[in-house]
Amino acid sequence: MTAETTGPEGPITDPAERRREQRGWYFYDFACSVYSTSVVTVFLGPYLNSLASAAADGGKYVRPLGIPVHVDSLFAYAVSASLVVAIIAMPLVSAAADRQGRKKPLLAAAAYIGAGATTGMFFLKDDRYLLGAFLLIVANAALAVSMMLYNSYLPQISGPEERDAVSSRGWAFGYTSGALVLVLDLVLYTNHASFGLEEGEAVRICLASAGLWWGAFALIPLRRLRDRHMPPPAATGAPSGAVGAGWRQLRATLVDMRNHPKTLAFLLAYLVYNDGVQTVISQAAVFGKNELGLEQTTLITAVLLVQVLAVAGALAMGRIARTHGAKRTILGALVVWTLILMAGYLLPAGAPVFFYCLAAAIGLVMGGTQALSRSLFSHTVPEGKEAEYFSAYELSDRGLSWLGPLVFGLVNQLTGSYRAAIISLVIFFVAGFVLLARVPVREAAREAGNVVPERI
């Protein structure tokens, strides 16, 4: 059966035209994944905490707005705050995207706000931890908004049978770019003295270059992706208006989801287990440095290993899904995630080999978990409501992923142990497994009015 996707004036039946748009779509992952890898996962966490330590002047607490914040928990709290900002922004943007059928200008705005904030991290030095936290909040929230718009293109540019593969290739593109830039970062960081740079200057260049990369490669999807003409608001049930329309649209979407309870059940499961995934990704470098006492070079190399294996893992899990279905493949990955956290709790300090083994395991399941979750959800989205439904998905993906970093930060602050913080995340994977196992995804796709692939 020939895959058919929706174009600006009707279905896209030309395979060459469809593949061209898909290739452009892949490049947004290629553009923005460098931020997630170099900034969030590797450099900014330890560096921001070091800025806070300088501001604390030998103490353990800084006091923004008079609130005592442990210097080692600042990064986790800033990540949580950025996701609260995303919760506010995404309903407004998704309402405008579906109502006007003009996602591309909104994607461009979100991408370049995020890229600009990331490039501005070059100016982080001395005790400017508040500026660092602010730029992190802006960049992370912009990334969440842009990914919501980016993900909503998936059901429009790919047919049901090819969606797992297209989604997996997107993640593979992202991990490829993350690995490439990390190699360059590793060369700069480890040889900073020979380049005439101090260590902090090398870190700032690595941070800012991620923003420049994001902005440069975002041009490719913005040239190739198309806006789809949409029916007027009255035809979709979307409320009209300005700022208030976004929240009315979100409420309308949630009410509409009551007609698709199985889609809502999947979102709940995804909310829970993805919270654990995002927290592991964002806090891994802090755990490795502060609890295991590993050098920054070791952390960069470990994350590079994750990126390389994540490419293979995403593509391999995409192939497994062809035989066993996306749902069963994700459930298997959640078991592996649980075992990874247990192993992390037991890791000996100062032993990089064991940390590398853990990084390899994370790489093999990380990309596939995210790629297959995205494609699985796309099967349950009613046609013409992609942006508003993916707004809810992105709230689950990033906008509601504040709980994991908050739990991690609080457990660390209360116990003084990163090991206790890391093992506390097991609950997200166990609960997510139980919730996902109960979701009849084939029925969810059928009730949304979509063609159900042979394996799902």
PDB file of C-alpha atoms in Angstrom, residues 28-270:
ATOM      1  CA  TYR A  28      15.651  19.719  13.188  1.00  0.00           C
ATOM      2  CA  ASP A  29      16.707  16.845  15.437  1.00  0.00           C
ATOM      3  CA  PHE A  30      20.185  17.292  13.945  1.00  0.00           C
ATOM      4  CA  ALA A  31      20.077  20.984  14.862  1.00  0.00           C
ATOM      5  CA  CYS A  32      18.681  21.034  18.395  1.00  0.00           C
ATOM      6  CA  SER A  33      20.010  17.755  19.819  1.00  0.00           C
ATOM      7  CA  VAL A  34      23.427  19.378  20.259  1.00  0.00           C
ATOM      8  CA  TYR A  35      21.840  21.620  22.898  1.00  0.00           C
ATOM      9  CA  SER A  36      20.422  18.632  24.771  1.00  0.00           C
ATOM     10  CA  THR A  37      23.739  16.782  24.612  1.00  0.00           C
ATOM     11  CA  SER A  38      26.483  19.368  25.041  1.00  0.00           C
ATOM     12  CA  VAL A  39      24.614  21.906  27.163  1.00  0.00           C
ATOM     13  CA  VAL A  40      22.092  20.044  29.325  1.00  0.00           C
ATOM     14  CA  THR A  41      23.763  16.648  29.628  1.00  0.00           C
ATOM     15  CA  VAL A  42      27.462  17.530  29.796  1.00  0.00           C
ATOM     16  CA  PHE A  43      28.599  21.077  30.464  1.00  0.00           C
ATOM     17  CA  LEU A  44      25.976  23.348  31.962  1.00  0.00           C
ATOM     18  CA  GLY A  45      25.042  21.346  35.079  1.00  0.00           C
ATOM     19  CA  PRO A  46      28.507  21.172  36.653  1.00  0.00           C
ATOM     20  CA  TYR A  47      29.451  24.646  35.355  1.00  0.00           C
ATOM     21  CA  LEU A  48      26.289  26.330  36.678  1.00  0.00           C
ATOM     22  CA  ASN A  49      26.788  24.703  40.055  1.00  0.00           C
ATOM     23  CA  SER A  50      30.384  25.985  40.085  1.00  0.00           C
ATOM     24  CA  LEU A  51      29.123  29.526  39.418  1.00  0.00           C
ATOM     25  CA  ALA A  52      26.712  29.126  42.316  1.00  0.00           C
ATOM     26  CA  SER A  53      29.563  27.894  44.538  1.00  0.00           C
ATOM     27  CA  ALA A  54      31.547  31.024  43.657  1.00  0.00           C
ATOM     28  CA  ALA A  55      28.563  33.188  44.586  1.00  0.00           C
ATOM     29  CA  ALA A  56      28.122  31.282  47.861  1.00  0.00           C
ATOM     30  CA  ASP A  57      31.673  32.342  48.794  1.00  0.00           C
ATOM     31  CA  GLY A  58      32.623  29.056  50.435  1.00  0.00           C
ATOM     32  CA  GLY A  59      29.168  28.210  51.694  1.00  0.00           C
ATOM     33  CA  LYS A  60      26.752  25.584  50.415  1.00  0.00           C
ATOM     34  CA  TYR A  61      23.738  27.808  49.711  1.00  0.00           C
ATOM     35  CA  VAL A  62      22.859  30.703  47.456  1.00  0.00           C
ATOM     36  CA  ARG A  63      19.756  32.752  48.143  1.00  0.00           C
ATOM     37  CA  PRO A  64      17.980  33.987  44.991  1.00  0.00           C
ATOM     38  CA  LEU A  65      14.965  36.063  46.092  1.00  0.00           C
ATOM     39  CA  GLY A  66      15.880  35.128  49.666  1.00  0.00           C
ATOM     40  CA  ILE A  67      15.186  31.417  49.055  1.00  0.00           C
ATOM     41  CA  PRO A  68      17.979  29.090  50.268  1.00  0.00           C
ATOM     42  CA  VAL A  69      19.100  26.823  47.394  1.00  0.00           C
ATOM     43  CA  HIS A  70      21.869  24.258  47.762  1.00  0.00           C
ATOM     44  CA  VAL A  71      24.524  24.913  45.112  1.00  0.00           C
ATOM     45  CA  ASP A  72      24.424  21.270  43.957  1.00  0.00           C
ATOM     46  CA  SER A  73      20.634  21.417  43.453  1.00  0.00           C
ATOM     47  CA  LEU A  74      20.493  24.712  41.524  1.00  0.00           C
ATOM     48  CA  PHE A  75      20.697  23.087  38.085  1.00  0.00           C
ATOM     49  CA  ALA A  76      17.921  20.580  38.826  1.00  0.00           C
ATOM     50  CA  TYR A  77      15.653  23.352  40.125  1.00  0.00           C
ATOM     51  CA  ALA A  78      16.342  25.530  37.063  1.00  0.00           C
ATOM     52  CA  VAL A  79      15.390  22.629  34.781  1.00  0.00           C
ATOM     53  CA  SER A  80      12.130  22.242  36.708  1.00  0.00           C
ATOM     54  CA  ALA A  81      11.428  25.981  36.425  1.00  0.00           C
ATOM     55  CA  SER A  82      12.041  25.916  32.655  1.00  0.00           C
ATOM     56  CA  LEU A  83       9.455  23.202  32.234  1.00  0.00           C
ATOM     57  CA  VAL A  84       6.883  25.188  34.200  1.00  0.00           C
ATOM     58  CA  VAL A  85       7.456  28.050  31.736  1.00  0.00           C
ATOM     59  CA  ALA A  86       6.939  25.566  28.901  1.00  0.00           C
ATOM     60  CA  ILE A  87       3.587  24.532  30.390  1.00  0.00           C
ATOM     61  CA  ILE A  88       2.438  28.154  30.102  1.00  0.00           C
ATOM     62  CA  ALA A  89       3.769  28.712  26.584  1.00  0.00           C
ATOM     63  CA  MET A  90       2.840  25.520  24.740  1.00  0.00           C
ATOM     64  CA  PRO A  91      -0.972  25.788  24.859  1.00  0.00           C
ATOM     65  CA  LEU A  92      -0.780  29.321  23.441  1.00  0.00           C
ATOM     66  CA  VAL A  93       1.499  28.265  20.591  1.00  0.00           C
ATOM     67  CA  SER A  94      -0.350  25.052  19.733  1.00  0.00           C
ATOM     68  CA  ALA A  95      -3.682  26.881  19.557  1.00  0.00           C
ATOM     69  CA  ALA A  96      -2.235  29.373  17.080  1.00  0.00           C
ATOM     70  CA  ALA A  97      -0.574  26.603  15.054  1.00  0.00           C
ATOM     71  CA  ASP A  98      -3.726  24.554  14.537  1.00  0.00           C
ATOM     72  CA  ARG A  99      -6.027  27.574  14.170  1.00  0.00           C
ATOM     73  CA  GLN A 100      -3.890  29.322  11.536  1.00  0.00           C
ATOM     74  CA  GLY A 101      -2.214  26.302   9.948  1.00  0.00           C
ATOM     75  CA  ARG A 102       1.122  28.131  10.159  1.00  0.00           C
ATOM     76  CA  LYS A 103       3.414  26.058  12.305  1.00  0.00           C
ATOM     77  CA  LYS A 104       6.633  26.951  10.505  1.00  0.00           C
ATOM     78  CA  PRO A 105       6.891  30.627  11.624  1.00  0.00           C
ATOM     79  CA  LEU A 106       6.218  29.548  15.187  1.00  0.00           C
ATOM     80  CA  LEU A 107       8.832  26.800  14.911  1.00  0.00           C
ATOM     81  CA  ALA A 108      11.319  29.377  13.630  1.00  0.00           C
ATOM     82  CA  ALA A 109      10.583  31.753  16.518  1.00  0.00           C
ATOM     83  CA  ALA A 110      10.980  29.047  19.169  1.00  0.00           C
ATOM     84  CA  ALA A 111      14.151  27.680  17.555  1.00  0.00           C
ATOM     85  CA  TYR A 112      15.903  31.036  17.382  1.00  0.00           C
ATOM     86  CA  ILE A 113      14.868  32.137  20.870  1.00  0.00           C
ATOM     87  CA  GLY A 114      16.394  28.909  22.176  1.00  0.00           C
ATOM     88  CA  ALA A 115      19.486  29.193  19.993  1.00  0.00           C
ATOM     89  CA  GLY A 116      19.976  32.824  21.016  1.00  0.00           C
ATOM     90  CA  ALA A 117      19.723  32.041  24.729  1.00  0.00           C
ATOM     91  CA  THR A 118      22.193  29.190  24.332  1.00  0.00           C
ATOM     92  CA  THR A 119      24.668  31.350  22.427  1.00  0.00           C
ATOM     93  CA  GLY A 120      24.360  33.912  25.229  1.00  0.00           C
ATOM     94  CA  MET A 121      25.805  31.363  27.664  1.00  0.00           C
ATOM     95  CA  PHE A 122      29.206  32.481  26.426  1.00  0.00           C
ATOM     96  CA  PHE A 123      28.873  35.369  28.897  1.00  0.00           C
ATOM     97  CA  LEU A 124      28.548  33.120  31.970  1.00  0.00           C
ATOM     98  CA  LYS A 125      31.531  33.606  34.247  1.00  0.00           C
ATOM     99  CA  ASP A 126      32.544  34.586  37.777  1.00  0.00           C
ATOM    100  CA  ASP A 127      29.415  34.370  39.964  1.00  0.00           C
ATOM    101  CA  ARG A 128      26.723  34.913  37.286  1.00  0.00           C
ATOM    102  CA  TYR A 129      24.670  31.912  38.317  1.00  0.00           C
ATOM    103  CA  LEU A 130      21.390  33.853  38.092  1.00  0.00           C
ATOM    104  CA  LEU A 131      22.084  34.738  34.451  1.00  0.00           C
ATOM    105  CA  GLY A 132      22.947  31.096  33.818  1.00  0.00           C
ATOM    106  CA  ALA A 133      19.718  29.886  35.407  1.00  0.00           C
ATOM    107  CA  PHE A 134      17.711  32.457  33.405  1.00  0.00           C
ATOM    108  CA  LEU A 135      19.288  31.460  30.070  1.00  0.00           C
ATOM    109  CA  LEU A 136      18.732  27.784  30.868  1.00  0.00           C
ATOM    110  CA  ILE A 137      15.055  28.441  31.614  1.00  0.00           C
ATOM    111  CA  VAL A 138      14.582  30.365  28.348  1.00  0.00           C
ATOM    112  CA  ALA A 139      16.476  27.857  26.174  1.00  0.00           C
ATOM    113  CA  ASN A 140      14.847  24.780  27.707  1.00  0.00           C
ATOM    114  CA  ALA A 141      11.336  26.238  27.406  1.00  0.00           C
ATOM    115  CA  ALA A 142      11.983  27.274  23.798  1.00  0.00           C
ATOM    116  CA  LEU A 143      13.236  23.781  23.002  1.00  0.00           C
ATOM    117  CA  ALA A 144      10.058  22.269  24.451  1.00  0.00           C
ATOM    118  CA  VAL A 145       7.844  24.552  22.345  1.00  0.00           C
ATOM    119  CA  SER A 146       9.838  23.892  19.178  1.00  0.00           C
ATOM    120  CA  MET A 147       9.777  20.126  19.717  1.00  0.00           C
ATOM    121  CA  MET A 148       6.003  20.217  20.167  1.00  0.00           C
ATOM    122  CA  LEU A 149       5.664  21.870  16.747  1.00  0.00           C
ATOM    123  CA  TYR A 150       8.312  19.620  15.186  1.00  0.00           C
ATOM    124  CA  ASN A 151       6.701  16.416  16.469  1.00  0.00           C
ATOM    125  CA  SER A 152       3.273  17.473  15.193  1.00  0.00           C
ATOM    126  CA  TYR A 153       4.596  17.249  11.622  1.00  0.00           C
ATOM    127  CA  LEU A 154       5.197  13.481  11.961  1.00  0.00           C
ATOM    128  CA  PRO A 155       1.671  12.239  11.111  1.00  0.00           C
ATOM    129  CA  GLN A 156       1.506  14.750   8.239  1.00  0.00           C
ATOM    130  CA  ILE A 157       4.708  13.693   6.494  1.00  0.00           C
ATOM    131  CA  SER A 158       4.602   9.903   6.995  1.00  0.00           C
ATOM    132  CA  GLY A 159       2.093   7.109   6.510  1.00  0.00           C
ATOM    133  CA  PRO A 160       1.086   4.668   9.293  1.00  0.00           C
ATOM    134  CA  GLU A 161       3.366   1.815   8.222  1.00  0.00           C
ATOM    135  CA  GLU A 162       6.515   3.971   7.950  1.00  0.00           C
ATOM    136  CA  ARG A 163       6.053   6.118  11.049  1.00  0.00           C
ATOM    137  CA  ASP A 164       8.200   4.072  13.455  1.00  0.00           C
ATOM    138  CA  ALA A 165      11.072   4.145  10.947  1.00  0.00           C
ATOM    139  CA  VAL A 166      10.735   7.877  10.206  1.00  0.00           C
ATOM    140  CA  SER A 167      10.617   8.758  13.905  1.00  0.00           C
ATOM    141  CA  SER A 168      13.626   6.531  14.638  1.00  0.00           C
ATOM    142  CA  ARG A 169      15.641   8.121  11.825  1.00  0.00           C
ATOM    143  CA  GLY A 170      14.920  11.560  13.271  1.00  0.00           C
ATOM    144  CA  TRP A 171      16.330  10.540  16.644  1.00  0.00           C
ATOM    145  CA  ALA A 172      19.304   8.893  14.895  1.00  0.00           C
ATOM    146  CA  PHE A 173      20.067  12.179  13.093  1.00  0.00           C
ATOM    147  CA  GLY A 174      19.985  13.952  16.442  1.00  0.00           C
ATOM    148  CA  TYR A 175      22.326  11.529  18.149  1.00  0.00           C
ATOM    149  CA  THR A 176      24.703  11.684  15.182  1.00  0.00           C
ATOM    150  CA  SER A 177      25.014  15.458  15.487  1.00  0.00           C
ATOM    151  CA  GLY A 178      25.381  15.195  19.262  1.00  0.00           C
ATOM    152  CA  ALA A 179      28.269  12.750  18.850  1.00  0.00           C
ATOM    153  CA  LEU A 180      29.971  14.869  16.191  1.00  0.00           C
ATOM    154  CA  VAL A 181      29.895  18.072  18.243  1.00  0.00           C
ATOM    155  CA  LEU A 182      30.944  16.250  21.414  1.00  0.00           C
ATOM    156  CA  VAL A 183      34.088  15.062  19.617  1.00  0.00           C
ATOM    157  CA  LEU A 184      34.906  18.680  18.794  1.00  0.00           C
ATOM    158  CA  ASP A 185      34.061  19.734  22.374  1.00  0.00           C
ATOM    159  CA  LEU A 186      36.296  16.979  23.745  1.00  0.00           C
ATOM    160  CA  VAL A 187      39.234  18.166  21.611  1.00  0.00           C
ATOM    161  CA  LEU A 188      38.743  21.780  22.714  1.00  0.00           C
ATOM    162  CA  TYR A 189      38.180  21.014  26.388  1.00  0.00           C
ATOM    163  CA  THR A 190      41.042  18.567  26.872  1.00  0.00           C
ATOM    164  CA  ASN A 191      43.497  20.775  24.957  1.00  0.00           C
ATOM    165  CA  HIS A 192      42.254  24.159  26.152  1.00  0.00           C
ATOM    166  CA  ALA A 193      45.675  25.197  27.433  1.00  0.00           C
ATOM    167  CA  SER A 194      47.287  24.602  24.040  1.00  0.00           C
ATOM    168  CA  PHE A 195      44.596  26.822  22.503  1.00  0.00           C
ATOM    169  CA  GLY A 196      45.483  29.570  24.983  1.00  0.00           C
ATOM    170  CA  LEU A 197      42.202  29.154  26.887  1.00  0.00           C
ATOM    171  CA  GLU A 198      41.345  28.693  30.522  1.00  0.00           C
ATOM    172  CA  GLU A 199      39.061  25.779  31.432  1.00  0.00           C
ATOM    173  CA  GLY A 200      36.064  28.049  32.021  1.00  0.00           C
ATOM    174  CA  GLU A 201      36.586  29.776  28.681  1.00  0.00           C
ATOM    175  CA  ALA A 202      36.615  26.414  26.907  1.00  0.00           C
ATOM    176  CA  VAL A 203      33.336  25.454  28.592  1.00  0.00           C
ATOM    177  CA  ARG A 204      31.733  28.763  27.584  1.00  0.00           C
ATOM    178  CA  ILE A 205      32.791  28.260  23.964  1.00  0.00           C
ATOM    179  CA  CYS A 206      31.314  24.745  23.997  1.00  0.00           C
ATOM    180  CA  LEU A 207      28.037  26.118  25.374  1.00  0.00           C
ATOM    181  CA  ALA A 208      27.798  28.981  22.878  1.00  0.00           C
ATOM    182  CA  SER A 209      28.771  26.834  19.882  1.00  0.00           C
ATOM    183  CA  ALA A 210      25.769  24.592  20.591  1.00  0.00           C
ATOM    184  CA  GLY A 211      23.518  27.622  20.126  1.00  0.00           C
ATOM    185  CA  LEU A 212      25.214  28.577  16.867  1.00  0.00           C
ATOM    186  CA  TRP A 213      24.867  24.992  15.584  1.00  0.00           C
ATOM    187  CA  TRP A 214      21.164  24.935  16.557  1.00  0.00           C
ATOM    188  CA  GLY A 215      20.468  28.163  14.695  1.00  0.00           C
ATOM    189  CA  ALA A 216      22.470  27.250  11.589  1.00  0.00           C
ATOM    190  CA  PHE A 217      21.008  23.794  10.928  1.00  0.00           C
ATOM    191  CA  ALA A 218      17.442  24.862  11.813  1.00  0.00           C
ATOM    192  CA  LEU A 219      17.462  26.615   8.431  1.00  0.00           C
ATOM    193  CA  ILE A 220      17.178  23.264   6.621  1.00  0.00           C
ATOM    194  CA  PRO A 221      13.822  22.113   8.071  1.00  0.00           C
ATOM    195  CA  LEU A 222      12.501  25.657   7.881  1.00  0.00           C
ATOM    196  CA  ARG A 223      13.135  25.602   4.125  1.00  0.00           C
ATOM    197  CA  ARG A 224      11.700  22.142   3.456  1.00  0.00           C
ATOM    198  CA  LEU A 225       8.756  21.715   5.838  1.00  0.00           C
ATOM    199  CA  ARG A 226       5.380  22.991   4.642  1.00  0.00           C
ATOM    200  CA  ASP A 227       2.520  24.687   6.393  1.00  0.00           C
ATOM    201  CA  ARG A 228      -0.798  22.898   5.991  1.00  0.00           C
ATOM    202  CA  HIS A 229      -3.991  24.816   5.246  1.00  0.00           C
ATOM    203  CA  MET A 230      -6.418  24.177   8.080  1.00  0.00           C
ATOM    204  CA  PRO A 231     -10.176  24.640   8.407  1.00  0.00           C
ATOM    205  CA  PRO A 232     -11.321  27.771  10.245  1.00  0.00           C
ATOM    206  CA  PRO A 233     -11.713  27.529  14.039  1.00  0.00           C
ATOM    207  CA  ALA A 234     -15.455  26.910  13.899  1.00  0.00           C
ATOM    208  CA  ALA A 235     -14.899  23.772  11.840  1.00  0.00           C
ATOM    209  CA  THR A 236     -12.491  22.218  14.336  1.00  0.00           C
ATOM    210  CA  GLY A 237     -14.170  23.408  17.489  1.00  0.00           C
ATOM    211  CA  ALA A 238     -11.156  25.515  18.360  1.00  0.00           C
ATOM    212  CA  PRO A 239     -11.990  28.702  20.239  1.00  0.00           C
ATOM    213  CA  SER A 240     -11.035  32.030  18.686  1.00  0.00           C
ATOM    214  CA  GLY A 241      -9.309  34.873  20.483  1.00  0.00           C
ATOM    215  CA  ALA A 242      -5.828  35.883  21.475  1.00  0.00           C
ATOM    216  CA  VAL A 243      -3.965  34.904  24.649  1.00  0.00           C
ATOM    217  CA  GLY A 244      -6.921  33.311  26.406  1.00  0.00           C
ATOM    218  CA  ALA A 245      -7.555  31.157  23.354  1.00  0.00           C
ATOM    219  CA  GLY A 246      -4.479  29.082  24.116  1.00  0.00           C
ATOM    220  CA  TRP A 247      -5.764  27.937  27.475  1.00  0.00           C
ATOM    221  CA  ARG A 248      -9.284  27.489  26.127  1.00  0.00           C
ATOM    222  CA  GLN A 249      -7.757  25.396  23.351  1.00  0.00           C
ATOM    223  CA  LEU A 250      -5.903  23.243  25.879  1.00  0.00           C
ATOM    224  CA  ARG A 251      -9.094  22.734  27.867  1.00  0.00           C
ATOM    225  CA  ALA A 252     -10.950  21.929  24.638  1.00  0.00           C
ATOM    226  CA  THR A 253      -8.228  19.425  23.708  1.00  0.00           C
ATOM    227  CA  LEU A 254      -8.427  17.712  27.090  1.00  0.00           C
ATOM    228  CA  VAL A 255     -12.218  17.609  26.825  1.00  0.00           C
ATOM    229  CA  ASP A 256     -11.887  16.176  23.320  1.00  0.00           C
ATOM    230  CA  MET A 257      -9.496  13.565  24.671  1.00  0.00           C
ATOM    231  CA  ARG A 258     -12.305  12.323  26.872  1.00  0.00           C
ATOM    232  CA  ASN A 259     -13.722  10.989  23.638  1.00  0.00           C
ATOM    233  CA  HIS A 260     -10.393   9.181  23.171  1.00  0.00           C
ATOM    234  CA  PRO A 261      -9.717   7.797  26.679  1.00  0.00           C
ATOM    235  CA  LYS A 262      -7.163   5.293  25.422  1.00  0.00           C
ATOM    236  CA  THR A 263      -5.086   8.122  23.938  1.00  0.00           C
ATOM    237  CA  LEU A 264      -5.291   9.893  27.292  1.00  0.00           C
ATOM    238  CA  ALA A 265      -4.217   6.688  29.055  1.00  0.00           C
ATOM    239  CA  PHE A 266      -1.129   6.462  26.837  1.00  0.00           C
ATOM    240  CA  LEU A 267      -0.248  10.086  27.634  1.00  0.00           C
ATOM    241  CA  LEU A 268      -0.461   9.354  31.345  1.00  0.00           C
ATOM    242  CA  ALA A 269       1.868   6.370  31.020  1.00  0.00           C
ATOM    243  CA  TYR A 270       4.271   8.374  28.872  1.00  0.00           C
TER     244      TYR A 270
END
